[in-house]
Coordinates of C-alpha atoms in Angstrom, one line a residue:
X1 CA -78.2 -70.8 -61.2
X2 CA -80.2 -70.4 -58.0
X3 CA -78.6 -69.4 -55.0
X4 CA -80.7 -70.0 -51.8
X5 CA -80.3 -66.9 -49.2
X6 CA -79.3 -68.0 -46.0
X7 CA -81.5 -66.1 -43.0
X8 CA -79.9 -64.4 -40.6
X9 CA -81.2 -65.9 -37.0
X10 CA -80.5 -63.9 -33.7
X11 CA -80.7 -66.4 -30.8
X12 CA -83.4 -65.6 -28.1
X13 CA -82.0 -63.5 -25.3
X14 CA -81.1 -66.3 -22.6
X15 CA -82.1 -64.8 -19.1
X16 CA -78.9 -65.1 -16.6
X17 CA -79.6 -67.4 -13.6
X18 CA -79.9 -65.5 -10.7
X19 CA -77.9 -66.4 -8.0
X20 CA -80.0 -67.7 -4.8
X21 CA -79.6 -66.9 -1.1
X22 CA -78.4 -70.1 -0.4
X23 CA -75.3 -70.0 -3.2
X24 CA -74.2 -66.5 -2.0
X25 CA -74.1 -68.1 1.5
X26 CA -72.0 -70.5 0.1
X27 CA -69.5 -68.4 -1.7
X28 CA -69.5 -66.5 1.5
X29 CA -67.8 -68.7 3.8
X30 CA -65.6 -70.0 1.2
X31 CA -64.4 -65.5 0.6
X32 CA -64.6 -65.9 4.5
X33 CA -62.4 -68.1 5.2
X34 CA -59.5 -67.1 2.5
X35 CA -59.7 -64.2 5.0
X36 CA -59.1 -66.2 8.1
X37 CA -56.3 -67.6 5.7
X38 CA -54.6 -64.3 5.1
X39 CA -55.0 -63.0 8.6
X40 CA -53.0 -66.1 9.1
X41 CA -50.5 -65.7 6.5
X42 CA -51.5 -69.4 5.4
X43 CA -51.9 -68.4 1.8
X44 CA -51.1 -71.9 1.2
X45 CA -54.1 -72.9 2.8
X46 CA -56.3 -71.2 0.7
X47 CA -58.6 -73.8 -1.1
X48 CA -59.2 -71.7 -4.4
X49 CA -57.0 -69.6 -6.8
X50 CA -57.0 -66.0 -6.8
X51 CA -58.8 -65.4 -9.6
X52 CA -61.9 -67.8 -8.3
X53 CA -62.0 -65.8 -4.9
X54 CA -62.1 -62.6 -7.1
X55 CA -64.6 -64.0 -9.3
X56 CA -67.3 -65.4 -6.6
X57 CA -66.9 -61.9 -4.2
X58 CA -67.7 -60.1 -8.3
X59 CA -70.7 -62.5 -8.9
X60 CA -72.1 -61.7 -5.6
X61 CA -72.2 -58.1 -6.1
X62 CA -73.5 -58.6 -9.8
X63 CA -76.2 -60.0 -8.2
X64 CA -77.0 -57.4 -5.3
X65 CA -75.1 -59.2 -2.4
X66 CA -73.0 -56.4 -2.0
X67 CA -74.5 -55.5 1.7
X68 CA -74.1 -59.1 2.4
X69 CA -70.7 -59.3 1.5
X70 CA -69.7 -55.3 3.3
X71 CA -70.9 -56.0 6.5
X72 CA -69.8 -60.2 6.5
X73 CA -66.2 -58.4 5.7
X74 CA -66.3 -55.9 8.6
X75 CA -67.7 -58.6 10.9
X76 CA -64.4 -60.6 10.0
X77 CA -61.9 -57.9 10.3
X78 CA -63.6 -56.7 13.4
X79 CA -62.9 -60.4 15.2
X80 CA -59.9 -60.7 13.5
X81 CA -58.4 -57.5 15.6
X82 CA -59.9 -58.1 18.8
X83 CA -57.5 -61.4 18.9
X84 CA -55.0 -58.8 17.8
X85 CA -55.6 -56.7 20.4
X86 CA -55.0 -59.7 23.1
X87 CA -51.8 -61.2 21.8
X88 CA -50.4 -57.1 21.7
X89 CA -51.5 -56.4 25.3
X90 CA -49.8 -59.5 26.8
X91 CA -46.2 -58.1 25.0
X92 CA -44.3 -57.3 28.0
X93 CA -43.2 -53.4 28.5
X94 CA -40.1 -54.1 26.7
X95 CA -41.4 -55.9 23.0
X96 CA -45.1 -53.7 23.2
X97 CA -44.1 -51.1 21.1
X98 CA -42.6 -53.5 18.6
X99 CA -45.2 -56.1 18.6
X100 CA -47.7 -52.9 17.6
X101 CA -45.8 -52.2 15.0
X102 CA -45.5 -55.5 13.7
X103 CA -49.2 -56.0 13.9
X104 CA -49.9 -53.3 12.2
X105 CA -47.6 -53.8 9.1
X106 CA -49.5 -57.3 8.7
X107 CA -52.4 -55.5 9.1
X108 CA -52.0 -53.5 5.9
X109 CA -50.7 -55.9 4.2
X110 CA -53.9 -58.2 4.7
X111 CA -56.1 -55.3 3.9
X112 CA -54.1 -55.1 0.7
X113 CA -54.5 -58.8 -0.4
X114 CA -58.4 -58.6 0.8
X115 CA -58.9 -55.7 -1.1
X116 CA -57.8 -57.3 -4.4
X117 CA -60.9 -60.1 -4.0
X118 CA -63.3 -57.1 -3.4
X119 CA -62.1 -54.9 -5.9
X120 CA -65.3 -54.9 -7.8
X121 CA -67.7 -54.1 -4.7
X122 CA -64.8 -51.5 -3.9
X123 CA -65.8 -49.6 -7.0
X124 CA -69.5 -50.2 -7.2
X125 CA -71.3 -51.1 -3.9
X126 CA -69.1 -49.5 -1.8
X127 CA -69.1 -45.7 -3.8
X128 CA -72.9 -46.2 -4.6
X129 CA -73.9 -46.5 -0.8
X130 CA -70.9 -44.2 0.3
X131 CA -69.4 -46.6 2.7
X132 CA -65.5 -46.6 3.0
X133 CA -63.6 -48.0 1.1
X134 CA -62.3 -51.5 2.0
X135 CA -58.6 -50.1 3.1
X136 CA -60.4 -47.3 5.2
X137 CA -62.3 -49.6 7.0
X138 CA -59.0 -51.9 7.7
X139 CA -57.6 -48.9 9.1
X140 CA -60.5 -46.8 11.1
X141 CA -61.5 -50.8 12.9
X142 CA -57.8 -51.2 13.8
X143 CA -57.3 -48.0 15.1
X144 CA -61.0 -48.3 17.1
X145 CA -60.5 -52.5 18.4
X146 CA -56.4 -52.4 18.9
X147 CA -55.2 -48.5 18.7
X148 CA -57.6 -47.2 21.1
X149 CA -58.9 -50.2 22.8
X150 CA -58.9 -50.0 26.4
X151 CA -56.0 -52.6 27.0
X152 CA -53.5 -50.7 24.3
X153 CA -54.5 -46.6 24.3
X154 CA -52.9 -45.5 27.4
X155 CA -50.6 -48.0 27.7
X156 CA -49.2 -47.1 24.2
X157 CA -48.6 -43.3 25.5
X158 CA -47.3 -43.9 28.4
X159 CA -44.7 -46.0 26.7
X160 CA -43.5 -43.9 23.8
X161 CA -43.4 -40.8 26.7
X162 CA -41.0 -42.9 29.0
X163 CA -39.0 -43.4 26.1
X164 CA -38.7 -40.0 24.8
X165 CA -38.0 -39.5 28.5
X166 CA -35.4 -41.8 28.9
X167 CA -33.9 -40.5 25.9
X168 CA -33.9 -36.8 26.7
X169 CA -31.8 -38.2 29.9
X170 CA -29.2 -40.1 27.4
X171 CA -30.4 -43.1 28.0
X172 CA -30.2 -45.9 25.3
X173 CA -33.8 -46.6 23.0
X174 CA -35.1 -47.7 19.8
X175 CA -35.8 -44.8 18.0
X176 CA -36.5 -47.0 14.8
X177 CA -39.7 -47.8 16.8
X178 CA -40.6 -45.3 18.0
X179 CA -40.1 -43.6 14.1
X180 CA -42.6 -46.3 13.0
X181 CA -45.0 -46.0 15.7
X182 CA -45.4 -42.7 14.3
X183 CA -45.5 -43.2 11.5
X184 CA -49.0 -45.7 12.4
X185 CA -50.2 -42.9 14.1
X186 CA -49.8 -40.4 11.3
X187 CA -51.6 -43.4 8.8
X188 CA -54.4 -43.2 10.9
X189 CA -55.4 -39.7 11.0
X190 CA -53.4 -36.3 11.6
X191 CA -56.0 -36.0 14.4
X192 CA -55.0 -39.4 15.9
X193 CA -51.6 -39.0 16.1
X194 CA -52.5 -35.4 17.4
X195 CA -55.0 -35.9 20.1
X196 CA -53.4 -39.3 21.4
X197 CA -50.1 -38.7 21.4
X198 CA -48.9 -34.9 20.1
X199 CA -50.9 -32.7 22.4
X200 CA -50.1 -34.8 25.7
X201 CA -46.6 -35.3 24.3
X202 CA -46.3 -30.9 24.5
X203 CA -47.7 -31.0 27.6
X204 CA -45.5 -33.5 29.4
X205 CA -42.5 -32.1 27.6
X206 CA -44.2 -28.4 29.2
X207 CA -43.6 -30.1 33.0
X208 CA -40.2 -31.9 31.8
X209 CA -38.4 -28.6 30.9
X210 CA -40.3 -26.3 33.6
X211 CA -38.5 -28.4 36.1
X212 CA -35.4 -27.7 34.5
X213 CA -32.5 -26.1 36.8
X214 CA -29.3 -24.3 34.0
X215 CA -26.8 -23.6 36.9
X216 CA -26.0 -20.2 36.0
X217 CA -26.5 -16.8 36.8
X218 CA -25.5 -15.7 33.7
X219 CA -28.0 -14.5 31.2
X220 CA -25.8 -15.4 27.8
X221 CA -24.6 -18.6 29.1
X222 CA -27.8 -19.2 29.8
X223 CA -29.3 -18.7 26.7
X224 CA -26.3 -20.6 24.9
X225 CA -27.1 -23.5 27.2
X226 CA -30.9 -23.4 26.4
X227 CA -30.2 -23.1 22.8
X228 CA -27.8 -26.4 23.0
X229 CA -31.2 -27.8 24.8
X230 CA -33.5 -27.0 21.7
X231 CA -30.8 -28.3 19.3
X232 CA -31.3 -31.3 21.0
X233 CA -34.4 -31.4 21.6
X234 CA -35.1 -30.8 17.9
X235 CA -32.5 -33.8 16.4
X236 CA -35.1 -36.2 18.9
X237 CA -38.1 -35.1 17.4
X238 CA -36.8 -34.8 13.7
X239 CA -35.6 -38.6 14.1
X240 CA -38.6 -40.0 15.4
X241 CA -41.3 -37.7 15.6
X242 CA -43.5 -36.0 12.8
X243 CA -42.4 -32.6 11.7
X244 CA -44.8 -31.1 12.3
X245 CA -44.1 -31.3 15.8
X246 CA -40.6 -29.2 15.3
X247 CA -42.2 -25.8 15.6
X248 CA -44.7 -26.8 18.5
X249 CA -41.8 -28.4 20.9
X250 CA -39.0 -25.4 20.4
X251 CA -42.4 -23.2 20.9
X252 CA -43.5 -25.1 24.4
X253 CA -38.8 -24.9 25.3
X254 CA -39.2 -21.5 24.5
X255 CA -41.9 -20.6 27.2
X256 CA -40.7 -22.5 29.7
X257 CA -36.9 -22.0 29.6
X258 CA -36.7 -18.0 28.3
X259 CA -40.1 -16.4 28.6
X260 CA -41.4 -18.0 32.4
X261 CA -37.6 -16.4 33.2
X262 CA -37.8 -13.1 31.2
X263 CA -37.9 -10.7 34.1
X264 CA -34.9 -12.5 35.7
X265 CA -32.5 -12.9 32.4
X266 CA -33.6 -8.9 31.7
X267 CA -32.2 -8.1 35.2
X268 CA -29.2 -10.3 34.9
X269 CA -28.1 -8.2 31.8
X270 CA -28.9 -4.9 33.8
X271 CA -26.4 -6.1 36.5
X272 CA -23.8 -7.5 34.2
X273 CA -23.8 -4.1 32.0
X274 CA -24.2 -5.9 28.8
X275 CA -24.8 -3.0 25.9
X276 CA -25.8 -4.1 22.6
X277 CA -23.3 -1.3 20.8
X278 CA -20.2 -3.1 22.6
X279 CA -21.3 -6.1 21.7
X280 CA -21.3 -4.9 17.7
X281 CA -18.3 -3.4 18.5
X282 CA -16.7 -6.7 19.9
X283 CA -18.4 -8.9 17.1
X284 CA -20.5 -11.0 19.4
X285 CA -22.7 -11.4 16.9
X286 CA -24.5 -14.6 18.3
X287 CA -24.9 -13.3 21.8
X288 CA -26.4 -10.5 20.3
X289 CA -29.1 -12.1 18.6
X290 CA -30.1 -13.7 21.8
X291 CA -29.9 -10.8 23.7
X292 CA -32.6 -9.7 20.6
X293 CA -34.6 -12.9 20.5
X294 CA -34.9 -12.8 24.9
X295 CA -37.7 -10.1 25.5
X296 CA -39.9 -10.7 22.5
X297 CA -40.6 -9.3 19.5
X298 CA -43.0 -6.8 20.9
X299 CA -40.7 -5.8 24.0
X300 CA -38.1 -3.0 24.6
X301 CA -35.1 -5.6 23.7
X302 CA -34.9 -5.2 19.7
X303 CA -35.8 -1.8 20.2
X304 CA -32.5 -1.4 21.7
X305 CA -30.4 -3.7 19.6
X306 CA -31.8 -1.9 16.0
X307 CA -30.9 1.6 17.9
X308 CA -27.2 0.3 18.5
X309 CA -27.2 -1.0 15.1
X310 CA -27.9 2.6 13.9
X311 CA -25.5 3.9 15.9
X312 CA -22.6 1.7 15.0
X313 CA -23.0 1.4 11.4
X314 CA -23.5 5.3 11.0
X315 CA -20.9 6.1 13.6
X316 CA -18.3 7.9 11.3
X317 CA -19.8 8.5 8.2
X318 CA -17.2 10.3 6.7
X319 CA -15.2 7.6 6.6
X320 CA -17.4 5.9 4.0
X321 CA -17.8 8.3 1.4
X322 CA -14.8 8.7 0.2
X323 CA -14.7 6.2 -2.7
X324 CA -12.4 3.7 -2.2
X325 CA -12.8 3.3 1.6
X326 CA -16.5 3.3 0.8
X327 CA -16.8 0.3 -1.0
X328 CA -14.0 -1.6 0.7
X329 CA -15.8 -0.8 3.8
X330 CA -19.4 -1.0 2.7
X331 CA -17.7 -5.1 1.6
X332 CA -15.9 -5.5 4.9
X333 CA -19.6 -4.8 6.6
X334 CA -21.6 -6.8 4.3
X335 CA -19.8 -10.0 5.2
X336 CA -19.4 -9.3 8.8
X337 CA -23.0 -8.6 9.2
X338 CA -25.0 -9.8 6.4
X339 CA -25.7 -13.4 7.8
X340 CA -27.1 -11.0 11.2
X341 CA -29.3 -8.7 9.2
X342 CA -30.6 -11.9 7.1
X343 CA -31.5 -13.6 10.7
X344 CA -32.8 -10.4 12.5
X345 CA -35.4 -10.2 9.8
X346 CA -36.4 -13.4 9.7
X347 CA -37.4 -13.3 13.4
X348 CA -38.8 -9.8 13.3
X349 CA -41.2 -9.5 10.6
X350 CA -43.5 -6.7 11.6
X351 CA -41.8 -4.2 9.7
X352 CA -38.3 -4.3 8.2
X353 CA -38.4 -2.1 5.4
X354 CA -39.0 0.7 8.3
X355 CA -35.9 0.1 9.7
X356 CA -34.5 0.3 6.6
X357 CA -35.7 3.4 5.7
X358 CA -34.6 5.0 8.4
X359 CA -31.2 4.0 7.9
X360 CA -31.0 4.7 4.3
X361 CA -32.5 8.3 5.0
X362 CA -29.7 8.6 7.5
X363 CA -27.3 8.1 4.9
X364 CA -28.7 10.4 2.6
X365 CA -28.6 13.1 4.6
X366 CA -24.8 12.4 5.0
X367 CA -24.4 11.9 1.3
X368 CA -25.7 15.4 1.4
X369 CA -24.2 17.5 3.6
X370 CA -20.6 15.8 2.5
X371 CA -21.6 17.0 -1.9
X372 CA -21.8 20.5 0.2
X373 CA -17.9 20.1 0.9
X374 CA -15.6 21.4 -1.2
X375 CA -14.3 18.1 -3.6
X376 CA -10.3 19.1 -2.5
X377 CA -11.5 18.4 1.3
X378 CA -13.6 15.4 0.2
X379 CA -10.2 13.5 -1.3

């Protein structure tokens, strides 16, 4: 029986048809204008599916259009905003920051959706000629045609500082806004929402508290009505602003309200005879860590508050080694004073475990001379 062997054939390689100038033109407009769609939230209107837009944008960089396709996108986007910018300037004072807002939230969506067409060029063109990415370049053209366009940039500062303004004299805002407005900032760059609003936001808030008047003489009311201020001042900024802001608005309070008065408040407590050992003595605890916090951690003030401390807790050592008043009392001061000694270090950490020392040798010593005493005396 003959069988017949059947020849293998491989078909001749068929050469892909190239696509021409004049069909990536054509697939052009038709990705073009699915933009002008989105922009317009008309996704109804858009002629093709999803999955045709995506495919046409991934022929044309298959077959080298991706320049075409990069720079037709930023020409869109770049048009898109500048009509953006125009509706947001005519807001009136009232809905601006709002309408920002509101913009930019479409914004990113839009990018989003666009970005999904040209995924492909995202990951090929786009990282072979180290452009940015498409959601990068949404956001760097909407910051440069409606952020910091002429019309919007100082406009939008002057805004958000008469609000804060208004608020720090209990007048009634939107703090939601102003949350989410920097929040935008914040997108756009850590440098954006430092340069064009953070750093003239310290300074304003530098003249706003300068110009403060407290109406007392007294140097601990005072600084327990300047304390309320940067309690305040710190719920504002931790509802609306970014956090990184807390440490840089209580520092700019803390120059203009205690240290621009330091020589004043320091003769104040000269000429009301405040001691920092009576104040132990009385438990003032909080007015004592003022009266520590006031001339600066490289001044003569906690100088004199750690010497009263010495003095008070080492007073009458004898009282405290004698075993059972020496560890109800040794308790007694760790509660009463633990909470101060935790604080004090936290604020003064050039060199704690010096201070420590000190006191510990002191005690030693006592320990010392009181194992010299006859044990009958002791209890």
């Amino acid at each position: 029986m003959n069988s017949t062997k059947q020849k293998f054939l491989i078909a001749p390689f068929k050469e892909q048809v190239r696509m021409n100038s004049k069909q990536a033109e054509t697939n052009w407009e038709i990705l073009k204008e699915a933009m002008h769609d989105i922009f317009r939230q008309n996704l109804s209107g858009i002629g093709n599916s999803w999955e045709e837009l995506y495919r046409k944008a991934y022929n044309m960089a298959l077959h080298k259009y991706g320049d075409m396709m990069y720079s037709g996108l930023k020409q869109t986007v770049e048009e898109h905003l500048k009509t953006v910018a125009e509706d947001i300037a005519e807001a009136n004072d009232e809905t601006f920051l709002a309408e920002l807002n509101q913009k930019w939230r479409e914004h990113k969506i839009s990018m989003v959706m666009i970005r999904d067409i040209f995924m492909y060029m995202d990951r090929t063109h786009v990282i072979a000629c180290k452009k940015l990415s498409v959601l990068d370049l949404g956001t760097h053209l909407f910051l440069d045609h409606v952020v910091r366009s002429p019309t919007i940039k100082g406009r939008l500062l002057s805004t958000v500082l008469d609000q804060i303004h208004k608020d720090r004299c209990s007048l009634s805002i939107d703090r939601v806004v102003l949350k989410d407005i920097s929040e935008m900032l914040m997108e756009l760059g850590k440098d954006v929402y430092v340069d064009d609003f953070e750093t003239p936001f310290l300074a304003e808030s530098a003249r706003f508290y300068q110009d403060q008047h407290i109406g007392t003489d007294n140097c601990l009311e005072y600084l327990k009505t300047v304390d309320s201020m940067m309690a305040e001042e710190e719920s504002r900024v931790t509802q609306y602003l970014d956090h990184l802001t807390v440490p840089k608005i209580k520092e700019v309070m803390q120059q203009a309200l205690v240290t621009n008065h330091r020589d004043r408040l320091l003769t104040s407590l000269a000429e009301e005879e405040l001691r920092p050992a009576a104040m132990l003595n009385d438990a003032k605890l909080e007015d004592l860590l003022r009266m520590y916090e006031l001339p600066g951690p490289h001044e003569r003030g906690p100088g004199q508050v750690r010497q009263a401390g010495r003095s008070h807790f080492c007073y009458q050592p004898g009282d405290f080694v004698r075993p059972v008043s020496f560890i109800s009392g040794l308790l007694n001061s760790n509660d009463k004073y633990d909470w101060l000694i935790d604080l004090a270090l936290i604020k003064d950490m050039r060199s704690p475990t010096h201070h420590q020392m000190q006191q510990y040798g002191y005690f030693l010593s006592v320990m010392q001379c009181e194992d010299e005493t006859p044990s009958e005396t002791r209890f």
